[in-house]
Structures are given as structure tokens and as C-alpha cells.
Amino acid sequence: MTAPQSTHQNRLAHETSPYLLQHQSNPVDWWPWGTAALLEAKRSNKPILLSVGYAACHWCHVMAHESFEDEATAAVMNELFVNIKVDREERPDIDQIYMSALHLLGERGGWPMTMFLTPAGEPFWGGTYFPSTSQFGRPAFVDVLRNVARIFHAEPQNVEQNRAALMARLAESAHPKGRVTIGTAELDRAAEQIGGLIDPVHGGLRGAPKFPQTMILEFLWRAGQRTGGERYFAAVESTLEHICQGGIYDHLGGGFSRYSVDERWLVPHFEKMLYDNALLLELLALAYQRSGRELFRTRARETVEWLGREMTTPEGAFSASLDADSEGEEGKFYVWSLAEIADVLGEDDAAFFAAHYDATPEGNFEGHTILNRLNDLPRNMEDEPRLAPLRRKLLSARSRRVRPGLDDKILADWNGLMIAALVNASLVLDEPSWLQSAARAFLFIDGKMGHHGERLGHSWRDGRLLVPGLASDHAAMIRAALALHEATGEGGYLERGARLADRARPPLRQSGNRGLFPHRRRCGGIGGASQFHRR
């Protein structure tokens, strides 16, 4: 007997985003974001289920395994909704709009983001991760789907009330009334308030989870430069020390994970993002320039080694992220047991290494060990000559494990952040090869990601360019051009930066399917090159 043919119409197979391609075999009738999906929602008079995530996101994988790969759940989604899947790194403009709406609903936000929209694409309700069965204080996903669809059709007045309120608030935030003036007095007051929120024991903002919050740290650093207040420098340096010695840092391979789930920086969310490492690299260089702390120089060098070994594309640009998961388990690639360490190093060296990196028979994370050097801070570097070859042995052994997935798309804005970081750090730490890497990446972005001589594209992968680029792409690459010009004295970089600025000037031309609302994305980057004292 011939098996019945599948009626699934998953439309993601021809996308370039690794995140969307992860979902190309789901039984869900996924659409990529675009005009066609919105027209289908209007034609069928179905609400839209918008699911936003990214390739390295652990909880995105969990929801995919529990719900999007489940035939029964997919059947409900397909019956009741037009389902749209978005890579938040590829479409930060879409992500920012609906994340703002989610915050206005009183939700904390995060990914996966699950938003419910009218057929016109206007939000009326949403959340983040929904489990397949009711748990964690969250309702079961299928129950949410059925209730939202019922309310959409049976209680349109409630949907309209939410929709109208959200749209009004979004419009208000996009076009604030009056003139906002921020001077040094306002900046100083903000720094005073933020400084009071710093954890005096572990660094970073108080509580958990803990994100590096690099831009907040930069803000405090600038306050220290502006006011001479030593407490601001001390807050930043203490935070960096704990981050550099915590489990959020990969002590074998280099590079920083996205955040720590605890207040001590011990247990990371194991994904590694290009932009986090760019911002931290530049801050490490600033901190080393002022303090001369060898720890900051070492972590910067190790992070750039990781960048070259694992994140650099054949074109010389930089990949977006490394996944948190391997073999379906978060952090499996990175954690150790004491027995595994002994198998690689031998008993004597394993005991020496374990004493420095908190490796015990019982472990420090769900029976495993996350390598860290948080105990007895601050530490000196006297044992480094013996520890370095032991780390290399363990790194070699780890390389034979099943690796986490690499999202190898090239994002213009994130590359711009890393290019500027490499340039500035290369001058402070006297690493001319970093400047060469930055110049090579800039050449690729500027040469290959321009669109017919007009604005930059946003994302490149598999020979395909996603256009048009966003304000963040142009701002980050203009800053990269200025950093390269200051470092090399080459006028060509200044000319390229000016050309990028000309392309980005308003009015920005809008493509029919690039965004739902008039929208400009602000670039967030670590401060300008003027913070560095040039040699």
C-alpha cells in the first residue's frame, strides 16, 4: 500500500539562514518573513504565529524539538495560523519591533520569541518559550494556540483593544514628543545610579542571570575618564576580572559565552556570539591600557586566537555564532569530569590542573565540571608556564568531540564591531597581525556586501546577499573604516567611510518586504577610537 503524500508546505528549504534551515524539515507550514506570508494571512483570515530565534539559541532548540518537530502540534499550528519563522540575527529590524511589543505586554523578553499578530502583521499578544506540557508556570503550547485562535475569531474586540494599545505605544516610542537634552550633568547622574547597581563581590549588575552588559561597562568607563572617579574604573576592572576567570570564559579555547545563569559567572549559557566577543575584546584592551593587568592582555590574545581558529570564514570575514548545544545537550562539548582530565593529563598533572580550575569528583555543574578560576581571586600568573601546555593537551582532546554548530553567515554590523575591536586592540597590545585580519574582513564587507554601489547588505551566506542593510550595518562599518584610517593613515579607509555615510543618509529607501513599520535601528557599539591613547 502506498503511503499517503505529505501535505506539508514548509517553505524554508531555499533560505540561506542556518537557523531557518534548521527548521526546513519541520511538519510546520513555515513561511519566511515577507509579503507572500502576509498576503496568505489576509486571504485565509488567520492570525499569524511569528517565531523568532537564532541558530545558537538553546531554548529555541528545546521548543523546536518539543513542538515544531511534533506532528500533532504542527497540525494545530497549520490549522489555526499562518506560521512565520524569522532569524533575529538576519532580521534584527523585525526582531526589534516585536520584542518592543513584547516588553510593552509586560514580558521580560528573550528567545525564542513567540508573537501572535493580526493578518496585517500587527501584534496583539505574545511570549517567549512555551513548553509542550504545562510546566515552569507556563501553559502548554497547544493550549495557548487554541485559546489565542479562539479569542481572535470569537472576541475580536479584545484583540483590537490589545492591537490598538500596542500600536499606539510603539508609535509613541518611535516618535517621542519634545526635545530630549542630555548633557554631562545627566550623564554623571546616570553613572552614579548605575554604579550603585554593581555587584561589589562578583562584579556586573547585581543578581542573576548575569550578562556582560558591555555597553553599561563602557558607560561607566567613560564616566571615569570624564570625572576622574576611580570607583568607575574599579567597577569595570572587577567585573572583567570575574568574567575572565569565570566559567563564562572558555579557558581552553578562548572566547566568551553569552551570559551566566548564576551571579558568580560560573555557569554559562554556552553559546558564543561574535558581537559579545568584539565588545569584550575592545574593553579588555582599554582596561589593559590603564591597568597593565596581564590577565586582560592574555584573555584578549586567547579570544583573538579563537576568532581565527573557529570563527573566520574562507573570505576572511567573521561568522555570527557558535551553538550552545552538541549531541542535543547544552554545554556537552565544553564540560569535563575529573576522570576525563586524568585520562588526558595523567594523575599528577591532572591534580595540579584540577586545583587551579575547580575540577572535583562531584563537579560544579550537574555532575560535570565547568573549568573556571574563580576561587581565591585575585590570582597571579606564576603557574602559567606549567598550566599552558596542559590546556593545550585538553584542547586537543576536546577537538575530537562532536562540535557545536557554527552559524557561518556574515553580518555587516557584527563584523564592523569586530573589525574596530581588532584594530584598537592591535595598537594597544602591539599585535600587527590583528590589524591585518581587520583589514581583510573590511575589504570583504565593503567589496562584496555593497548592493550595486548603493547601501550595504546586512547578511551574506552561501554567495547570497540579504538587502538592504540597516543603520547598524552602516554605523558599525563607518566606525571600522575610521579605526582603520586612524591606525594606518591610509586615506582610502576615510573615503570608504564617507561613502558608507552617504549611502546611509536619509531618506532611507524602504523595500516592500523589509519591514512592517518605519524604523531605524540604532547601532550599539563600544566607544570610539578616541578612548584609546594612540602610540
PDB file of N, CA and C in Angstrom, residues 200-294:
ATOM      1  N   PRO A 200      29.226  44.327  44.355  1.00  0.00           N
ATOM      2  CA  PRO A 200      30.556  44.616  44.895  1.00  0.00           C
ATOM      3  C   PRO A 200      31.420  43.379  45.090  1.00  0.00           C
ATOM      4  N   VAL A 201      30.806  42.203  45.057  1.00  0.00           N
ATOM      5  CA  VAL A 201      31.553  40.961  45.273  1.00  0.00           C
ATOM      6  C   VAL A 201      31.962  40.324  43.951  1.00  0.00           C
ATOM      7  N   HIS A 202      30.993  40.167  43.043  1.00  0.00           N
ATOM      8  CA  HIS A 202      31.243  39.415  41.811  1.00  0.00           C
ATOM      9  C   HIS A 202      31.369  40.294  40.575  1.00  0.00           C
ATOM     10  N   GLY A 203      31.095  41.581  40.701  1.00  0.00           N
ATOM     11  CA  GLY A 203      31.105  42.435  39.534  1.00  0.00           C
ATOM     12  C   GLY A 203      29.843  42.269  38.712  1.00  0.00           C
ATOM     13  N   GLY A 204      29.672  43.131  37.711  1.00  0.00           N
ATOM     14  CA  GLY A 204      28.467  43.103  36.903  1.00  0.00           C
ATOM     15  C   GLY A 204      27.282  43.636  37.688  1.00  0.00           C
ATOM     16  N   LEU A 205      26.132  43.736  37.035  1.00  0.00           N
ATOM     17  CA  LEU A 205      24.932  44.160  37.729  1.00  0.00           C
ATOM     18  C   LEU A 205      24.480  43.094  38.704  1.00  0.00           C
ATOM     19  N   ARG A 206      23.941  43.495  39.817  1.00  0.00           N
ATOM     20  CA  ARG A 206      23.553  42.554  40.868  1.00  0.00           C
ATOM     21  C   ARG A 206      22.521  41.543  40.366  1.00  0.00           C
ATOM     22  N   GLY A 207      22.571  40.335  40.943  1.00  0.00           N
ATOM     23  CA  GLY A 207      21.557  39.339  40.663  1.00  0.00           C
ATOM     24  C   GLY A 207      21.970  38.383  39.564  1.00  0.00           C
ATOM     25  N   ALA A 208      21.016  37.562  39.158  1.00  0.00           N
ATOM     26  CA  ALA A 208      21.237  36.552  38.127  1.00  0.00           C
ATOM     27  C   ALA A 208      19.972  36.463  37.287  1.00  0.00           C
ATOM     28  N   PRO A 209      20.080  36.105  36.011  1.00  0.00           N
ATOM     29  CA  PRO A 209      21.326  35.800  35.296  1.00  0.00           C
ATOM     30  C   PRO A 209      22.172  37.058  35.106  1.00  0.00           C
ATOM     31  N   LYS A 210      23.432  36.829  34.767  1.00  0.00           N
ATOM     32  CA  LYS A 210      24.369  37.932  34.588  1.00  0.00           C
ATOM     33  C   LYS A 210      24.852  37.975  33.143  1.00  0.00           C
ATOM     34  N   PHE A 211      24.592  39.101  32.478  1.00  0.00           N
ATOM     35  CA  PHE A 211      25.124  39.365  31.155  1.00  0.00           C
ATOM     36  C   PHE A 211      26.341  40.282  31.300  1.00  0.00           C
ATOM     37  N   PRO A 212      27.316  40.183  30.390  1.00  0.00           N
ATOM     38  CA  PRO A 212      28.455  41.099  30.482  1.00  0.00           C
ATOM     39  C   PRO A 212      28.055  42.570  30.442  1.00  0.00           C
ATOM     40  N   GLN A 213      26.947  42.913  29.753  1.00  0.00           N
ATOM     41  CA  GLN A 213      26.466  44.300  29.702  1.00  0.00           C
ATOM     42  C   GLN A 213      27.612  45.247  29.358  1.00  0.00           C
ATOM     43  N   THR A 214      28.293  44.931  28.266  1.00  0.00           N
ATOM     44  CA  THR A 214      29.498  45.655  27.898  1.00  0.00           C
ATOM     45  C   THR A 214      29.238  47.141  27.705  1.00  0.00           C
ATOM     46  N   MET A 215      28.092  47.488  27.183  1.00  0.00           N
ATOM     47  CA  MET A 215      27.825  48.909  26.934  1.00  0.00           C
ATOM     48  C   MET A 215      27.625  49.684  28.227  1.00  0.00           C
ATOM     49  N   ILE A 216      27.077  49.020  29.239  1.00  0.00           N
ATOM     50  CA  ILE A 216      26.975  49.658  30.547  1.00  0.00           C
ATOM     51  C   ILE A 216      28.366  49.835  31.144  1.00  0.00           C
ATOM     52  N   LEU A 217      29.209  48.814  30.987  1.00  0.00           N
ATOM     53  CA  LEU A 217      30.580  48.930  31.489  1.00  0.00           C
ATOM     54  C   LEU A 217      31.331  50.034  30.769  1.00  0.00           C
ATOM     55  N   GLU A 218      31.122  50.161  29.466  1.00  0.00           N
ATOM     56  CA  GLU A 218      31.751  51.249  28.716  1.00  0.00           C
ATOM     57  C   GLU A 218      31.263  52.602  29.223  1.00  0.00           C
ATOM     58  N   PHE A 219      29.970  52.688  29.517  1.00  0.00           N
ATOM     59  CA  PHE A 219      29.402  53.935  30.035  1.00  0.00           C
ATOM     60  C   PHE A 219      30.089  54.326  31.347  1.00  0.00           C
ATOM     61  N   LEU A 220      30.298  53.341  32.228  1.00  0.00           N
ATOM     62  CA  LEU A 220      30.987  53.624  33.485  1.00  0.00           C
ATOM     63  C   LEU A 220      32.437  54.010  33.238  1.00  0.00           C
ATOM     64  N   TRP A 221      33.076  53.362  32.271  1.00  0.00           N
ATOM     65  CA  TRP A 221      34.467  53.685  31.944  1.00  0.00           C
ATOM     66  C   TRP A 221      34.575  55.137  31.477  1.00  0.00           C
ATOM     67  N   ARG A 222      33.650  55.531  30.608  1.00  0.00           N
ATOM     68  CA  ARG A 222      33.644  56.912  30.138  1.00  0.00           C
ATOM     69  C   ARG A 222      33.412  57.884  31.300  1.00  0.00           C
ATOM     70  N   ALA A 223      32.567  57.489  32.260  1.00  0.00           N
ATOM     71  CA  ALA A 223      32.347  58.341  33.431  1.00  0.00           C
ATOM     72  C   ALA A 223      33.641  58.500  34.218  1.00  0.00           C
ATOM     73  N   GLY A 224      34.411  57.416  34.321  1.00  0.00           N
ATOM     74  CA  GLY A 224      35.699  57.518  34.987  1.00  0.00           C
ATOM     75  C   GLY A 224      36.653  58.451  34.265  1.00  0.00           C
ATOM     76  N   GLN A 225      36.666  58.361  32.930  1.00  0.00           N
ATOM     77  CA  GLN A 225      37.523  59.266  32.163  1.00  0.00           C
ATOM     78  C   GLN A 225      37.071  60.716  32.292  1.00  0.00           C
ATOM     79  N   ARG A 226      35.752  60.915  32.357  1.00  0.00           N
ATOM     80  CA  ARG A 226      35.207  62.266  32.377  1.00  0.00           C
ATOM     81  C   ARG A 226      35.363  62.922  33.746  1.00  0.00           C
ATOM     82  N   THR A 227      35.155  62.132  34.795  1.00  0.00           N
ATOM     83  CA  THR A 227      35.122  62.702  36.150  1.00  0.00           C
ATOM     84  C   THR A 227      36.368  62.418  36.972  1.00  0.00           C
ATOM     85  N   GLY A 228      37.154  61.439  36.531  1.00  0.00           N
ATOM     86  CA  GLY A 228      38.293  61.027  37.333  1.00  0.00           C
ATOM     87  C   GLY A 228      37.918  60.108  38.483  1.00  0.00           C
ATOM     88  N   GLY A 229      36.666  59.668  38.515  1.00  0.00           N
ATOM     89  CA  GLY A 229      36.214  58.816  39.615  1.00  0.00           C
ATOM     90  C   GLY A 229      36.787  57.413  39.529  1.00  0.00           C
ATOM     91  N   GLU A 230      37.656  57.072  40.454  1.00  0.00           N
ATOM     92  CA  GLU A 230      38.312  55.763  40.434  1.00  0.00           C
ATOM     93  C   GLU A 230      37.323  54.621  40.622  1.00  0.00           C
ATOM     94  N   ARG A 231      36.196  54.877  41.295  1.00  0.00           N
ATOM     95  CA  ARG A 231      35.251  53.795  41.553  1.00  0.00           C
ATOM     96  C   ARG A 231      34.670  53.244  40.249  1.00  0.00           C
ATOM     97  N   TYR A 232      34.584  54.073  39.226  1.00  0.00           N
ATOM     98  CA  TYR A 232      34.047  53.597  37.958  1.00  0.00           C
ATOM     99  C   TYR A 232      35.030  52.637  37.283  1.00  0.00           C
ATOM    100  N   PHE A 233      36.294  53.010  37.278  1.00  0.00           N
ATOM    101  CA  PHE A 233      37.295  52.106  36.725  1.00  0.00           C
ATOM    102  C   PHE A 233      37.350  50.805  37.524  1.00  0.00           C
ATOM    103  N   ALA A 234      37.274  50.922  38.848  1.00  0.00           N
ATOM    104  CA  ALA A 234      37.342  49.735  39.702  1.00  0.00           C
ATOM    105  C   ALA A 234      36.170  48.797  39.436  1.00  0.00           C
ATOM    106  N   ALA A 235      34.975  49.355  39.222  1.00  0.00           N
ATOM    107  CA  ALA A 235      33.801  48.518  38.950  1.00  0.00           C
ATOM    108  C   ALA A 235      33.976  47.747  37.650  1.00  0.00           C
ATOM    109  N   VAL A 236      34.500  48.409  36.627  1.00  0.00           N
ATOM    110  CA  VAL A 236      34.692  47.749  35.344  1.00  0.00           C
ATOM    111  C   VAL A 236      35.778  46.689  35.439  1.00  0.00           C
ATOM    112  N   GLU A 237      36.885  47.016  36.065  1.00  0.00           N
ATOM    113  CA  GLU A 237      38.004  46.070  36.137  1.00  0.00           C
ATOM    114  C   GLU A 237      37.645  44.861  36.997  1.00  0.00           C
ATOM    115  N   SER A 238      36.904  45.077  38.079  1.00  0.00           N
ATOM    116  CA  SER A 238      36.465  43.941  38.900  1.00  0.00           C
ATOM    117  C   SER A 238      35.537  43.028  38.104  1.00  0.00           C
ATOM    118  N   THR A 239      34.623  43.626  37.349  1.00  0.00           N
ATOM    119  CA  THR A 239      33.720  42.826  36.523  1.00  0.00           C
ATOM    120  C   THR A 239      34.494  42.028  35.488  1.00  0.00           C
ATOM    121  N   LEU A 240      35.431  42.682  34.815  1.00  0.00           N
ATOM    122  CA  LEU A 240      36.223  41.984  33.803  1.00  0.00           C
ATOM    123  C   LEU A 240      37.047  40.855  34.413  1.00  0.00           C
ATOM    124  N   GLU A 241      37.585  41.075  35.595  1.00  0.00           N
ATOM    125  CA  GLU A 241      38.369  40.021  36.243  1.00  0.00           C
ATOM    126  C   GLU A 241      37.514  38.785  36.492  1.00  0.00           C
ATOM    127  N   HIS A 242      36.309  38.976  37.010  1.00  0.00           N
ATOM    128  CA  HIS A 242      35.444  37.835  37.294  1.00  0.00           C
ATOM    129  C   HIS A 242      34.977  37.156  36.001  1.00  0.00           C
ATOM    130  N   ILE A 243      34.687  37.952  34.980  1.00  0.00           N
ATOM    131  CA  ILE A 243      34.302  37.360  33.707  1.00  0.00           C
ATOM    132  C   ILE A 243      35.460  36.563  33.121  1.00  0.00           C
ATOM    133  N   CYS A 244      36.651  37.116  33.194  1.00  0.00           N
ATOM    134  CA  CYS A 244      37.830  36.447  32.630  1.00  0.00           C
ATOM    135  C   CYS A 244      38.193  35.169  33.370  1.00  0.00           C
ATOM    136  N   GLN A 245      37.860  35.070  34.641  1.00  0.00           N
ATOM    137  CA  GLN A 245      38.203  33.883  35.421  1.00  0.00           C
ATOM    138  C   GLN A 245      37.023  32.938  35.597  1.00  0.00           C
ATOM    139  N   GLY A 246      35.836  33.368  35.218  1.00  0.00           N
ATOM    140  CA  GLY A 246      34.646  32.549  35.420  1.00  0.00           C
ATOM    141  C   GLY A 246      34.446  31.506  34.340  1.00  0.00           C
ATOM    142  N   GLY A 247      33.412  30.708  34.527  1.00  0.00           N
ATOM    143  CA  GLY A 247      33.065  29.696  33.541  1.00  0.00           C
ATOM    144  C   GLY A 247      32.478  30.270  32.274  1.00  0.00           C
ATOM    145  N   ILE A 248      32.070  31.548  32.302  1.00  0.00           N
ATOM    146  CA  ILE A 248      31.573  32.194  31.099  1.00  0.00           C
ATOM    147  C   ILE A 248      32.683  32.318  30.060  1.00  0.00           C
ATOM    148  N   TYR A 249      33.939  32.242  30.499  1.00  0.00           N
ATOM    149  CA  TYR A 249      35.074  32.250  29.585  1.00  0.00           C
ATOM    150  C   TYR A 249      35.509  30.822  29.298  1.00  0.00           C
ATOM    151  N   ASP A 250      35.845  30.537  28.052  1.00  0.00           N
ATOM    152  CA  ASP A 250      36.322  29.215  27.649  1.00  0.00           C
ATOM    153  C   ASP A 250      37.826  29.156  27.905  1.00  0.00           C
ATOM    154  N   HIS A 251      38.218  28.526  28.996  1.00  0.00           N
ATOM    155  CA  HIS A 251      39.617  28.539  29.422  1.00  0.00           C
ATOM    156  C   HIS A 251      40.521  27.672  28.556  1.00  0.00           C
ATOM    157  N   LEU A 252      39.967  26.841  27.731  1.00  0.00           N
ATOM    158  CA  LEU A 252      40.781  26.030  26.824  1.00  0.00           C
ATOM    159  C   LEU A 252      40.847  26.641  25.432  1.00  0.00           C
ATOM    160  N   GLY A 253      39.713  27.061  24.901  1.00  0.00           N
ATOM    161  CA  GLY A 253      39.662  27.501  23.513  1.00  0.00           C
ATOM    162  C   GLY A 253      39.568  28.987  23.310  1.00  0.00           C
ATOM    163  N   GLY A 254      39.377  29.760  24.390  1.00  0.00           N
ATOM    164  CA  GLY A 254      39.206  31.193  24.246  1.00  0.00           C
ATOM    165  C   GLY A 254      37.791  31.561  23.865  1.00  0.00           C
ATOM    166  N   GLY A 255      37.454  32.819  24.038  1.00  0.00           N
ATOM    167  CA  GLY A 255      36.128  33.322  23.699  1.00  0.00           C
ATOM    168  C   GLY A 255      35.180  33.263  24.884  1.00  0.00           C
ATOM    169  N   PHE A 256      34.203  34.172  24.871  1.00  0.00           N
ATOM    170  CA  PHE A 256      33.254  34.327  25.964  1.00  0.00           C
ATOM    171  C   PHE A 256      31.872  33.862  25.535  1.00  0.00           C
ATOM    172  N   SER A 257      31.181  33.179  26.443  1.00  0.00           N
ATOM    173  CA  SER A 257      29.795  32.800  26.204  1.00  0.00           C
ATOM    174  C   SER A 257      28.897  34.008  26.421  1.00  0.00           C
ATOM    175  N   ARG A 258      27.619  33.832  26.058  1.00  0.00           N
ATOM    176  CA  ARG A 258      26.715  34.981  26.002  1.00  0.00           C
ATOM    177  C   ARG A 258      26.366  35.523  27.391  1.00  0.00           C
ATOM    178  N   TYR A 259      26.123  34.643  28.353  1.00  0.00           N
ATOM    179  CA  TYR A 259      25.828  35.116  29.708  1.00  0.00           C
ATOM    180  C   TYR A 259      25.976  33.972  30.687  1.00  0.00           C
ATOM    181  N   SER A 260      25.903  34.324  31.967  1.00  0.00           N
ATOM    182  CA  SER A 260      25.981  33.339  33.046  1.00  0.00           C
ATOM    183  C   SER A 260      24.625  33.246  33.721  1.00  0.00           C
ATOM    184  N   VAL A 261      24.196  32.037  34.035  1.00  0.00           N
ATOM    185  CA  VAL A 261      22.890  31.867  34.666  1.00  0.00           C
ATOM    186  C   VAL A 261      22.945  32.145  36.166  1.00  0.00           C
ATOM    187  N   ASP A 262      24.137  32.262  36.730  1.00  0.00           N
ATOM    188  CA  ASP A 262      24.293  32.494  38.170  1.00  0.00           C
ATOM    189  C   ASP A 262      24.996  33.825  38.385  1.00  0.00           C
ATOM    190  N   GLU A 263      25.044  34.268  39.630  1.00  0.00           N
ATOM    191  CA  GLU A 263      25.614  35.583  39.924  1.00  0.00           C
ATOM    192  C   GLU A 263      27.131  35.577  39.969  1.00  0.00           C
ATOM    193  N   ARG A 264      27.760  34.374  39.986  1.00  0.00           N
ATOM    194  CA  ARG A 264      29.222  34.295  40.112  1.00  0.00           C
ATOM    195  C   ARG A 264      29.943  34.215  38.770  1.00  0.00           C
ATOM    196  N   TRP A 265      29.208  34.180  37.658  1.00  0.00           N
ATOM    197  CA  TRP A 265      29.782  33.989  36.325  1.00  0.00           C
ATOM    198  C   TRP A 265      30.302  32.565  36.132  1.00  0.00           C
ATOM    199  N   LEU A 266      29.793  31.599  36.896  1.00  0.00           N
ATOM    200  CA  LEU A 266      30.301  30.229  36.816  1.00  0.00           C
ATOM    201  C   LEU A 266      29.655  29.433  35.689  1.00  0.00           C
ATOM    202  N   VAL A 267      28.329  29.396  35.641  1.00  0.00           N
ATOM    203  CA  VAL A 267      27.613  28.509  34.712  1.00  0.00           C
ATOM    204  C   VAL A 267      27.129  29.329  33.516  1.00  0.00           C
ATOM    205  N   PRO A 268      27.753  29.145  32.358  1.00  0.00           N
ATOM    206  CA  PRO A 268      27.352  29.963  31.211  1.00  0.00           C
ATOM    207  C   PRO A 268      26.173  29.378  30.463  1.00  0.00           C
ATOM    208  N   HIS A 269      25.511  30.237  29.690  1.00  0.00           N
ATOM    209  CA  HIS A 269      24.690  29.769  28.582  1.00  0.00           C
ATOM    210  C   HIS A 269      25.691  29.652  27.447  1.00  0.00           C
ATOM    211  N   PHE A 270      26.014  28.452  26.994  1.00  0.00           N
ATOM    212  CA  PHE A 270      27.284  28.150  26.342  1.00  0.00           C
ATOM    213  C   PHE A 270      27.443  28.708  24.927  1.00  0.00           C
ATOM    214  N   GLU A 271      26.418  29.317  24.351  1.00  0.00           N
ATOM    215  CA  GLU A 271      26.588  29.863  23.010  1.00  0.00           C
ATOM    216  C   GLU A 271      27.605  30.997  23.028  1.00  0.00           C
ATOM    217  N   LYS A 272      28.319  31.147  21.933  1.00  0.00           N
ATOM    218  CA  LYS A 272      29.294  32.234  21.776  1.00  0.00           C
ATOM    219  C   LYS A 272      28.873  33.096  20.593  1.00  0.00           C
ATOM    220  N   MET A 273      28.749  34.396  20.842  1.00  0.00           N
ATOM    221  CA  MET A 273      28.286  35.331  19.831  1.00  0.00           C
ATOM    222  C   MET A 273      29.436  36.247  19.416  1.00  0.00           C
ATOM    223  N   LEU A 274      29.510  36.553  18.128  1.00  0.00           N
ATOM    224  CA  LEU A 274      30.582  37.409  17.622  1.00  0.00           C
ATOM    225  C   LEU A 274      30.549  38.781  18.279  1.00  0.00           C
ATOM    226  N   TYR A 275      29.361  39.379  18.401  1.00  0.00           N
ATOM    227  CA  TYR A 275      29.299  40.753  18.896  1.00  0.00           C
ATOM    228  C   TYR A 275      29.730  40.845  20.356  1.00  0.00           C
ATOM    229  N   ASP A 276      29.365  39.858  21.193  1.00  0.00           N
ATOM    230  CA  ASP A 276      29.813  39.873  22.585  1.00  0.00           C
ATOM    231  C   ASP A 276      31.328  39.892  22.668  1.00  0.00           C
ATOM    232  N   ASN A 277      31.951  39.043  21.863  1.00  0.00           N
ATOM    233  CA  ASN A 277      33.406  38.933  21.920  1.00  0.00           C
ATOM    234  C   ASN A 277      34.084  40.165  21.343  1.00  0.00           C
ATOM    235  N   ALA A 278      33.473  40.802  20.348  1.00  0.00           N
ATOM    236  CA  ALA A 278      34.026  42.050  19.834  1.00  0.00           C
ATOM    237  C   ALA A 278      34.020  43.132  20.916  1.00  0.00           C
ATOM    238  N   LEU A 279      32.894  43.303  21.583  1.00  0.00           N
ATOM    239  CA  LEU A 279      32.767  44.347  22.594  1.00  0.00           C
ATOM    240  C   LEU A 279      33.673  44.071  23.793  1.00  0.00           C
ATOM    241  N   LEU A 280      33.783  42.801  24.187  1.00  0.00           N
ATOM    242  CA  LEU A 280      34.654  42.458  25.312  1.00  0.00           C
ATOM    243  C   LEU A 280      36.122  42.616  24.945  1.00  0.00           C
ATOM    244  N   LEU A 281      36.484  42.267  23.716  1.00  0.00           N
ATOM    245  CA  LEU A 281      37.878  42.432  23.287  1.00  0.00           C
ATOM    246  C   LEU A 281      38.307  43.887  23.404  1.00  0.00           C
ATOM    247  N   GLU A 282      37.463  44.785  22.942  1.00  0.00           N
ATOM    248  CA  GLU A 282      37.829  46.199  22.991  1.00  0.00           C
ATOM    249  C   GLU A 282      37.891  46.717  24.424  1.00  0.00           C
ATOM    250  N   LEU A 283      36.977  46.249  25.262  1.00  0.00           N
ATOM    251  CA  LEU A 283      37.003  46.675  26.662  1.00  0.00           C
ATOM    252  C   LEU A 283      38.228  46.116  27.387  1.00  0.00           C
ATOM    253  N   LEU A 284      38.621  44.888  27.079  1.00  0.00           N
ATOM    254  CA  LEU A 284      39.836  44.315  27.663  1.00  0.00           C
ATOM    255  C   LEU A 284      41.065  45.149  27.298  1.00  0.00           C
ATOM    256  N   ALA A 285      41.113  45.608  26.043  1.00  0.00           N
ATOM    257  CA  ALA A 285      42.244  46.436  25.635  1.00  0.00           C
ATOM    258  C   ALA A 285      42.267  47.752  26.394  1.00  0.00           C
ATOM    259  N   LEU A 286      41.086  48.372  26.563  1.00  0.00           N
ATOM    260  CA  LEU A 286      41.016  49.601  27.351  1.00  0.00           C
ATOM    261  C   LEU A 286      41.493  49.372  28.784  1.00  0.00           C
ATOM    262  N   ALA A 287      41.017  48.286  29.380  1.00  0.00           N
ATOM    263  CA  ALA A 287      41.377  48.009  30.779  1.00  0.00           C
ATOM    264  C   ALA A 287      42.861  47.697  30.909  1.00  0.00           C
ATOM    265  N   TYR A 288      43.418  46.980  29.934  1.00  0.00           N
ATOM    266  CA  TYR A 288      44.857  46.696  29.989  1.00  0.00           C
ATOM    267  C   TYR A 288      45.667  47.977  29.827  1.00  0.00           C
ATOM    268  N   GLN A 289      45.217  48.851  28.933  1.00  0.00           N
ATOM    269  CA  GLN A 289      45.951  50.089  28.691  1.00  0.00           C
ATOM    270  C   GLN A 289      46.078  50.921  29.964  1.00  0.00           C
ATOM    271  N   ARG A 290      45.041  50.899  30.769  1.00  0.00           N
ATOM    272  CA  ARG A 290      45.079  51.692  32.003  1.00  0.00           C
ATOM    273  C   ARG A 290      45.782  50.958  33.140  1.00  0.00           C
ATOM    274  N   SER A 291      45.499  49.659  33.288  1.00  0.00           N
ATOM    275  CA  SER A 291      45.949  48.932  34.477  1.00  0.00           C
ATOM    276  C   SER A 291      47.233  48.139  34.282  1.00  0.00           C
ATOM    277  N   GLY A 292      47.518  47.746  33.041  1.00  0.00           N
ATOM    278  CA  GLY A 292      48.660  46.873  32.800  1.00  0.00           C
ATOM    279  C   GLY A 292      48.461  45.452  33.291  1.00  0.00           C
ATOM    280  N   ARG A 293      47.213  45.073  33.610  1.00  0.00           N
ATOM    281  CA  ARG A 293      46.947  43.725  34.121  1.00  0.00           C
ATOM    282  C   ARG A 293      47.188  42.680  33.037  1.00  0.00           C
ATOM    283  N   GLU A 294      48.077  41.743  33.301  1.00  0.00           N
ATOM    284  CA  GLU A 294      48.411  40.719  32.319  1.00  0.00           C
ATOM    285  C   GLU A 294      47.214  39.829  32.007  1.00  0.00           C
TER     286      GLU A 294
END
